[in-house]
Amino acid sequence: QVQLVESGGGLVQAGDSLNLSCAVSGRTFSTGSMGWFRQAPGKEREFVAAIRRNGRPAYYADSVEGRFTLSRDNAENTMYLQMNSLKPEDTAVYSCAASVQVLVTTYWQPSAYNYWGQGTQVTVSS
């Protein structure tokens, strides 16, 4: 089994930055591609970013491209999402996910991932 725990969420103002972390424990050697998704109240879960096991490349949703940067440290079993220039529309619960596949071709689909964290709340005020 693999456990994922997110941290780093909070309440910030528009234009501020946050750095989310996703710590992986358990059978960490079995994790391949990883990703971040978010869900705002009353909306469906939305793809944010994904990254392969070797860290390249990273894929981003159009809505966050150029503002968010995804990285991972396999030695530390942690994935990071640096979020800059935050907007009120970025407000959501952010969840990290991990796949057992090294290369996930449908990285934007929640069904491509086998493990999920509980999520961390990000609130951006205007």
XYZ file of C-alpha atoms in Angstrom, residues 10-16 86-91 122-126:
18
model
C -3.890 27.838 3.572
C -5.581 31.188 3.157
C -3.747 33.745 1.037
C -4.499 36.869 -0.949
C -4.586 37.133 -4.713
C -1.076 37.382 -6.092
C 0.491 35.448 -3.216
C -2.593 32.812 -7.102
C -6.071 33.841 -8.169
C -9.429 33.518 -6.403
C -10.410 30.899 -8.986
C -7.577 28.700 -7.702
C -9.564 28.201 -4.505
C -6.274 26.387 -0.655
C -8.288 29.583 -0.353
C -7.371 32.704 -2.301
C -9.129 35.927 -1.353
C -9.529 38.823 -3.745
